[in-house]
Short mmCIF file of C-alpha atoms in Angstrom, two decimals:
data_model
loop_
_atom_site.label_atom_id
_atom_site.label_comp_id
_atom_site.label_asym_id
_atom_site.label_seq_id
_atom_site.Cartn_x
_atom_site.Cartn_y
_atom_site.Cartn_z
CA MET A 27 57.87 42.24 150.92
CA GLU A 28 58.12 38.95 149.01
CA CYS A 29 55.52 40.03 146.95
CA SER A 30 56.77 43.72 145.96
CA ASP A 31 60.16 42.28 145.44
CA HIS A 32 58.83 39.75 142.82
CA LYS A 33 56.67 42.54 141.05
CA THR A 34 59.93 44.73 140.72
CA THR A 35 61.79 41.37 139.08
CA THR A 36 59.21 40.76 136.63
CA THR A 37 58.90 44.69 135.75
CA ILE A 38 62.70 44.94 135.02
CA SER A 39 62.78 41.52 133.13
CA SER A 40 59.96 42.75 130.71
CA MET A 41 61.47 46.17 130.25
CA ASN A 42 64.82 44.22 129.27
CA SER A 43 63.05 42.09 127.08
CA SER A 44 61.13 44.89 125.13
CA SER A 45 64.41 46.97 124.67
CA SER A 46 65.99 43.79 123.16
CA THR A 47 63.18 43.49 120.94
CA PHE A 48 63.44 47.04 120.01
CA ALA A 49 67.40 47.08 119.28
CA SER A 50 66.54 43.71 117.34
CA THR A 51 64.10 45.66 115.10
CA ILE A 52 66.49 48.43 114.47
CA SER A 53 68.94 46.29 113.32
CA THR A 54 67.07 44.39 110.91
CA THR A 55 65.58 47.50 109.22
CA PRO A 56 67.30 48.73 106.43
CA THR A 57 68.56 52.45 106.48
CA SER A 58 68.09 53.04 102.71
CA GLY A 59 64.42 53.17 103.53
CA LEU A 60 64.92 55.61 106.45
CA LEU A 61 67.78 58.22 105.17
CA SER A 62 68.38 59.28 101.44
CA PRO A 63 72.23 59.79 100.35
CA LYS A 64 71.56 63.76 100.02
CA SER A 65 70.25 63.78 103.53
CA SER A 66 72.88 61.32 105.05
CA ILE A 67 75.51 63.93 103.68
CA LEU A 68 73.76 67.00 105.11
CA LEU A 69 73.93 65.34 108.43
CA SER A 70 77.41 64.23 108.28
CA THR A 71 78.86 67.73 107.20
CA PRO A 72 77.94 70.94 109.24
CA PRO A 73 75.98 73.78 107.41
CA MET A 74 78.07 76.51 105.86
CA ASN A 75 77.22 80.18 107.11
CA ILE A 76 77.67 82.54 103.99
CA VAL A 77 77.64 85.95 105.52
CA LEU A 78 77.40 88.84 103.05
CA SER A 79 78.56 92.19 104.25
CA PRO A 80 76.16 94.97 103.14
CA CYS A 81 77.44 97.96 100.90
CA ALA A 82 78.47 101.19 102.46
CA ALA A 83 75.11 103.13 101.73
CA CYS A 84 72.96 100.48 103.36
CA LYS A 85 75.52 100.18 106.28
CA ILE A 86 75.65 103.99 106.80
CA LEU A 87 71.54 104.34 106.50
CA ARG A 88 71.38 101.46 108.76
CA ARG A 89 69.08 99.14 106.47
CA ARG A 90 69.14 95.70 105.09
CA CYS A 91 71.27 95.44 101.97
CA VAL A 92 68.81 93.49 99.47
CA GLU A 93 70.32 91.49 96.72
CA LYS A 94 69.16 93.77 94.01
CA CYS A 95 70.39 97.00 95.74
CA VAL A 96 70.74 100.14 93.35
CA LEU A 97 73.75 101.54 95.25
CA ALA A 98 75.97 98.00 96.04
CA PRO A 99 77.79 98.09 92.98
CA TYR A 100 79.13 101.74 93.23
CA PHE A 101 79.31 102.03 96.75
CA PRO A 102 81.55 99.24 98.18
CA PRO A 103 81.76 98.26 101.95
CA THR A 104 85.57 98.90 101.56
CA ASP A 105 85.08 102.63 100.91
CA PRO A 106 82.60 104.16 103.22
CA LEU A 107 83.50 107.77 102.89
CA LYS A 108 82.46 107.71 98.93
CA PHE A 109 79.03 107.54 100.06
CA THR A 110 79.32 109.66 102.93
CA ILE A 111 80.22 112.62 100.95
CA ALA A 112 77.72 111.98 98.00
CA HIS A 113 74.77 111.55 101.05
CA ARG A 114 76.25 114.78 102.76
CA VAL A 115 75.19 116.88 99.78
CA PHE A 116 72.55 115.36 97.63
CA GLY A 117 70.98 112.61 99.88
CA ALA A 118 70.13 108.85 99.34
CA SER A 119 66.95 109.33 97.67
CA ASN A 120 68.14 111.46 95.28
CA ILE A 121 71.13 109.66 94.24
CA ILE A 122 68.60 106.33 94.12
CA LYS A 123 66.50 108.36 91.87
CA MET A 124 69.24 109.38 89.54
CA LEU A 125 70.83 106.13 89.15
CA GLN A 126 67.44 104.53 88.43
CA GLU A 127 66.60 107.16 85.63
CA LEU A 128 69.94 106.15 84.30
CA PRO A 129 70.78 103.01 82.05
CA GLU A 130 73.59 100.68 83.79
CA GLU A 131 76.41 101.86 81.47
CA GLN A 132 76.23 105.55 82.50
CA ARG A 133 75.80 105.14 86.37
CA VAL A 134 79.50 104.57 86.98
CA ASP A 135 80.22 108.07 85.32
CA ALA A 136 77.30 109.44 87.19
CA VAL A 137 78.19 108.46 90.70
CA ASN A 138 81.94 109.92 89.96
CA SER A 139 80.50 113.04 89.00
CA MET A 140 78.30 113.03 91.99
CA VAL A 141 81.24 112.38 94.32
CA TYR A 142 83.35 114.80 92.73
CA GLU A 143 80.69 117.59 93.09
CA ALA A 144 79.99 116.81 96.04
CA ASN A 145 83.71 116.93 97.29
CA ALA A 146 84.11 120.51 95.69
CA ARG A 147 80.80 122.01 97.48
CA ILE A 148 82.13 120.65 100.79
CA ARG A 149 85.53 122.52 99.97
CA ASP A 150 83.87 125.81 98.67
CA PRO A 151 80.19 125.67 99.77
CA VAL A 152 79.68 129.02 97.88
CA TYR A 153 80.67 128.06 94.39
CA GLY A 154 81.52 124.34 94.40
CA CYS A 155 82.35 122.86 90.94
CA ALA A 156 82.03 126.36 89.24
CA GLY A 157 84.44 127.80 91.36
CA ALA A 158 86.93 125.11 90.26
CA ILE A 159 86.04 125.36 86.77
CA CYS A 160 86.64 128.95 86.68
CA GLN A 161 90.12 128.79 88.33
CA LEU A 162 91.03 126.05 85.66
CA GLN A 163 90.28 128.54 83.12
CA LYS A 164 91.87 130.93 84.58
CA GLN A 165 95.10 128.90 84.72
CA ILE A 166 94.08 128.37 81.10
CA SER A 167 94.33 131.87 79.91
CA GLU A 168 97.37 132.46 81.62
CA LEU A 169 99.31 129.51 80.42
CA GLN A 170 97.73 130.87 76.69
CA ALA A 171 99.08 134.31 77.19
CA GLU A 172 102.60 133.08 78.35
CA PHE A 173 102.70 130.82 75.44
CA ALA A 174 102.11 133.52 72.80
CA LYS A 175 104.79 135.73 74.66
CA ALA A 176 107.37 133.03 74.11
CA GLN A 177 106.60 132.70 70.46
CA ALA A 178 106.85 136.44 70.13
CA GLU A 179 110.37 136.16 71.80
CA ILE A 180 111.22 132.84 69.39
CA LEU A 181 110.22 135.17 66.25
CA ASN A 182 111.98 138.01 67.37
CA LEU A 183 115.07 136.14 68.19
CA LYS A 184 114.88 134.25 64.55
CA CYS A 185 114.68 137.99 62.93
CA GLN A 186 117.79 139.27 65.04
CA ASN A 187 119.50 135.73 63.97
CA SER A 188 118.77 136.60 60.27
CA ASN A 189 119.72 140.08 60.31
CA LEU A 190 123.30 138.98 62.10
CA LEU A 191 123.57 136.30 59.09
CA ALA A 192 123.01 139.04 56.67
CA LEU A 193 125.48 141.69 58.05
CA VAL A 194 128.28 138.92 58.21
CA CYS A 195 127.82 137.94 54.55
CA MET A 196 128.04 141.47 53.54
CA GLU A 197 131.29 141.73 55.60
CA VAL A 198 132.91 138.63 54.03
CA SER A 199 131.86 139.93 50.61
CA GLU A 200 133.67 143.39 51.37
CA ASN A 201 136.41 141.89 52.53
CA SER A 202 136.91 139.75 49.39
CA SER A 203 136.16 142.80 47.29
CA ASN A 204 139.13 144.75 49.27
CA SER A 205 141.36 141.62 48.96
CA LEU A 206 141.02 141.62 45.08
CA LEU A 207 141.50 145.10 44.62
CA LEU A 208 144.65 145.32 46.73
CA SER A 209 146.02 142.35 44.74
CA SER A 210 145.21 144.16 41.70
CA ASP A 211 147.01 147.15 42.71
CA HIS A 212 150.02 144.97 43.55
CA ILE A 213 150.13 143.63 40.18
CA ASN A 214 149.88 147.10 38.83
CA ASP A 215 152.82 148.59 40.82
CA TYR A 216 155.08 145.30 39.95
CA GLU A 217 154.21 146.06 36.22
CA ASN A 218 154.97 149.84 36.55
CA ASN A 219 158.43 148.84 38.52
CA ASN A 220 159.16 146.48 35.85
CA ASP A 221 158.60 149.12 33.15
CA ASN A 222 161.03 151.87 34.85
CA THR A 223 163.68 149.38 35.14
CA SER A 224 163.82 148.66 31.44
CA MET A 225 163.58 152.12 30.44
CA PHE A 226 166.47 152.49 33.11
CA LEU A 227 168.21 150.10 31.17
CA GLU A 228 167.68 151.46 27.73
CA ASP A 229 169.00 154.74 28.90
CA ASN A 230 172.23 153.52 30.21
CA ASN A 231 172.83 151.18 27.00
CA LEU A 232 172.41 154.42 25.04
CA TYR A 233 174.92 156.48 27.51
CA GLY A 234 177.31 153.62 27.05
CA ALA A 235 177.06 153.74 23.18
CA TRP A 236 177.69 157.60 22.95
CA GLU A 237 180.30 157.54 25.67
CA PRO A 238 183.38 156.93 23.21
CA LEU A 239 182.52 159.84 21.16
CA TRP A 240 183.30 161.99 24.04
CA THR A 241 186.94 160.68 24.63
#
């Protein structure tokens, strides 16, 4: 028993001495040789996980959205209905093929046209966009007919207005001529009355001159 206790104590003392030696070695070793400043920063700050949400097309198709996805700029993840409508009518492969055949400055208009045509095809499966175009052309022709009718009515009203103005001018000229004739007649009557009065006065003067001869 005493021999085993002696062995245990010597083992523990040797372990303590080895651990103290290892600790002193670590404390005396410079850290610059072990870790660089960049690695120390990476160890001190936790890594940031950047999560990129896939585009609406890849999310609906359930595939991985790559960095240079053709559909990502035109089908954002906030508007999944846009790709759903286009995919329902044209299909994803046809959309990708058409976009790849076009230059980048024309792709936005192409996507908008495809979405509009797909939406019209869903509303009207028989005619699609052609039905909407025919309806719009019919409305245009009806509006043009109404516009021509309104122009004809305006021209008719202008003619009536000019005729009324001509009649008014004629009536005004006739009234002015009649008033001049009436004034001239009054002047002639006045002159005739003055002549009669003067002749009557002359007759009286003659009668007065011959009156003493009879007495």
